[in-house]
Amino acid sequence: MTLNHIRRGEGSPLLLVHGLGAGWQSWAPILDDLARHREVIAVDLPGFGETPPLSGDVSIATLTDSVADFIREQGLDDVSTVGQSMGGRIVLELARRGVGGDTVALDPGGFWSRRERAVFAATLRPSIVLVRALRAAMPALLGNPVGRTLLLAQLSARPWALARETVLPDVRGLADSPSVGVALDALTKGPLQEGAPAGTVPGRVTIGWGRRDLVTVPKQADRAARLFPDASLHWFERCGHFPQWDAPREATRLILDRTS
């Protein structure tokens, strides 16, 4: 399977991998800023955006396989990779496998305790049901600061301050993407993320975490750092689960500074 993708800008290539939601459009808040300095390649994972779903098993392993295959197909062997949420977990798994170059993982999944993962599943699944039920009304609801706050309090530290255009693609993606359910099962029922011993990753690894993340809560950052001892940990203050929403300039600078 060839992943649907977009390319913008010139320079050293940078591969962006999204989480649950909109596909490559999840990166829209920082895409143009990144493309002023680098060639940005943003993919739609299988079952998201315009890439068809996988025909077989959907797991973090098979989703990572699809990105690894894309890297090989496109001749991007040493590409720097950036992922957020589920995408953050996927780029860490690529690094663990020795695929790619420098890695930036923003609020990655896969480092929950058993209880934290149960809470994540119990809170996010009803949210997905809700956005599907309210899909037709989403533009109006997200155009109102009160509506954004009610709908996005789990995802953003300051939902009232966000523009509707920033959040609408990801919310619609949660409602429309055919692989949201099976990808969520992969996160909540599949194995947790394995680590990489010191000296085994192909480039620099940076893990960014929002201090106010209510999806992958901040205490998980310590577990991620223990499993990836070569990683540098960066904290986003006043930031929830989406640094590209809550701290776009800081996220852009971190990505550019920590990849080559």
C-alpha positions in Angstrom: 0.0 0.0 0.0 1.3 3.5 -0.9 0.2 6.0 1.7 -1.5 9.2 0.5 0.8 12.1 1.3 1.7 15.7 0.6 5.1 17.3 0.0 5.9 20.9 0.6 9.0 23.0 0.9 12.7 22.2 0.1 15.6 21.0 2.0 16.3 18.0 4.2 13.2 15.8 4.3 11.0 15.6 7.4 8.3 12.9 7.7 5.2 13.7 9.7 3.0 11.0 11.2 -0.4 12.0 12.7 -2.4 10.4 15.5 -6.1 9.5 15.6 -8.0 12.1 13.6 -7.6 14.0 10.4 -4.6 12.4 8.7 -1.9 14.7 7.3 -4.2 17.8 7.9 -3.6 17.3 11.7 -0.3 19.1 11.0 -1.9 22.1 9.3 -1.2 24.5 12.2 2.6 24.1 11.8 3.0 22.7 8.3 3.8 25.9 6.4 6.2 27.0 9.1 8.1 23.7 8.8 8.1 23.9 5.0 9.8 27.2 5.1 12.9 25.4 6.2 12.5 21.7 5.2 10.9 19.4 2.6 7.9 18.3 4.6 6.3 14.9 3.8 3.0 14.3 5.7 1.3 11.0 5.3 -2.2 9.7 5.8 -2.0 6.4 7.8 -4.1 3.5 6.5 -7.8 4.2 7.1 -7.2 7.9 7.7 -7.5 10.8 5.3 -7.3 9.5 1.7 -5.4 6.2 2.4 -7.6 3.1 2.3 -7.7 0.9 5.4 -5.4 -2.1 5.8 -6.9 -5.3 4.5 -5.7 -7.4 7.4 -4.9 -7.0 11.1 -4.7 -3.4 12.4 -2.1 -3.0 15.1 0.6 -0.5 16.0 3.0 -3.0 14.4 1.1 -3.1 11.1 0.6 0.6 11.0 4.3 1.0 11.6 5.0 -1.5 8.9 3.1 0.7 6.5 5.2 3.8 7.3 8.4 1.8 7.1 7.4 0.5 3.7 6.6 4.1 2.6 10.1 5.2 3.7 11.7 2.4 1.7 9.4 3.1 -1.4 10.2 6.8 -1.4 14.0 6.4 -0.9 13.9 8.1 2.5 16.1 5.8 4.4 17.6 8.4 6.8 14.6 10.6 7.0 13.9 12.5 10.3 10.5 11.5 11.6 8.0 13.4 13.7 4.8 12.0 15.2 2.1 13.0 17.6 0.0 10.8 19.9 -0.4 7.5 18.0 1.9 8.9 15.4 4.4 9.6 18.2 4.3 6.0 19.2 4.8 4.9 15.6 7.9 7.0 15.1 9.4 5.7 18.4 8.7 2.2 17.1 10.5 3.1 13.9 13.5 4.3 15.9 13.4 1.1 18.0 13.5 -0.9 14.8 16.4 1.2 13.5 14.4 2.9 10.7 14.9 6.6 9.8 17.1 9.2 11.3 16.3 11.7 14.1 13.0 11.3 15.9 10.6 13.7 17.6 7.6 12.1 19.4 5.0 14.5 20.8 2.8 13.1 23.6 3.2 9.6 22.4 0.8 6.8 23.3 1.9 3.4 24.6 3.3 4.3 28.0 0.1 4.0 30.1 -0.3 2.0 33.3 -3.1 -0.5 33.2 -5.4 1.8 35.0 -4.4 4.8 32.9 -5.1 2.9 29.7 -8.6 1.9 31.0 -9.4 5.5 31.8 -8.2 6.6 28.3 -10.4 4.1 26.6 -13.4 4.8 28.9 -13.2 8.5 28.2 -12.2 8.7 24.5 -14.7 6.1 23.2 -17.7 8.1 24.3 -16.1 11.3 22.9 -15.9 9.6 19.5 -19.5 8.6 19.7 -20.5 12.1 20.6 -18.6 13.8 17.7 -20.1 11.3 15.3 -23.6 12.1 16.6 -22.9 15.9 16.4 -20.9 15.9 13.1 -23.3 18.1 11.2 -23.3 20.7 14.0 -19.5 20.6 14.5 -18.6 23.7 12.5 -21.0 25.8 14.5 -20.1 24.2 17.9 -16.4 24.6 17.3 -16.9 28.2 16.1 -18.0 29.1 19.6 -15.4 29.3 22.5 -17.9 27.6 24.9 -18.5 24.8 22.4 -14.8 24.3 21.9 -14.2 24.2 25.6 -16.9 21.6 26.2 -15.8 19.4 23.4 -12.1 19.7 23.6 -11.2 20.0 27.3 -9.6 16.5 27.2 -7.4 17.4 24.3 -6.3 21.1 24.7 -5.2 23.1 27.7 -6.8 26.2 26.2 -9.6 25.1 23.8 -11.4 28.4 24.0 -8.3 30.2 22.5 -8.1 28.0 19.5 -9.4 28.8 16.0 -12.1 26.6 14.6 -10.0 25.9 11.5 -7.2 24.5 13.8 -9.3 21.9 15.4 -12.1 21.0 12.9 -10.1 18.7 10.7 -9.1 16.4 13.7 -12.6 16.4 15.1 -14.1 15.5 11.8 -11.4 12.8 11.4 -12.5 11.2 14.6 -16.0 11.1 13.3 -15.2 10.0 9.7 -12.0 8.0 9.5 -12.8 4.3 9.0 -9.9 3.0 11.0 -10.5 5.1 14.2 -12.1 2.2 16.0 -9.6 -0.4 15.2 -6.7 1.9 15.8 -8.1 2.8 19.2 -8.4 -0.9 19.9 -4.7 -1.3 19.0 -3.8 1.4 21.5 -6.1 0.2 24.3 -6.0 -3.6 23.9 -2.6 -4.3 22.2 0.9 -4.5 23.7 2.4 -1.4 25.2 5.4 0.3 23.6 8.7 -1.5 23.8 11.9 0.4 24.5 15.3 0.7 22.8 18.5 0.1 24.8 21.0 2.9 24.9 23.0 3.2 21.7 20.6 1.3 19.4 18.5 4.1 17.9 19.6 5.5 14.5 19.6 9.2 15.4 18.7 11.7 18.1 15.4 11.0 19.9 13.4 13.8 21.4 10.1 13.2 23.4 7.9 16.3 23.9 5.1 16.3 26.4 2.4 18.7 27.4 2.3 19.5 31.1 -1.5 19.5 31.0 -2.0 16.5 28.8 -5.1 14.6 29.9 -4.8 11.8 27.3 -1.3 10.7 27.8 -0.8 12.1 31.3 2.6 13.7 32.2 3.7 10.9 34.5 4.0 8.7 31.5 6.9 10.8 30.3 9.2 9.2 32.9 8.3 5.7 31.7 9.0 6.7 28.1 12.4 8.2 29.1 13.3 5.0 30.9 12.5 2.9 27.9 14.3 5.2 25.6 17.4 6.2 27.6 19.0 8.0 24.7 16.0 10.4 24.4 15.9 14.0 25.5 12.7 15.1 27.2 11.1 18.5 26.4 8.2 19.9 28.4 5.5 22.1 26.8 4.1 24.4 29.5 0.3 25.2 29.4 -0.1 22.6 26.7 -2.4 19.6 26.3 -2.2 16.6 24.0 -1.7 18.6 20.8 1.4 20.8 20.9 0.6 21.8 17.3 -2.6 23.4 18.7 -1.5 24.8 22.0 2.1 25.7 21.3 2.6 25.8 17.5 5.7 28.1 17.5 7.4 26.1 20.3 6.6 22.8 18.5 7.9 24.1 15.2 11.2 25.2 16.8 11.6 22.0 18.7 11.1 19.9 15.5 13.6 22.0 13.5 16.2 22.1 16.3 16.1 18.4 17.0 16.1 17.0 13.4 18.5 17.3 10.6 
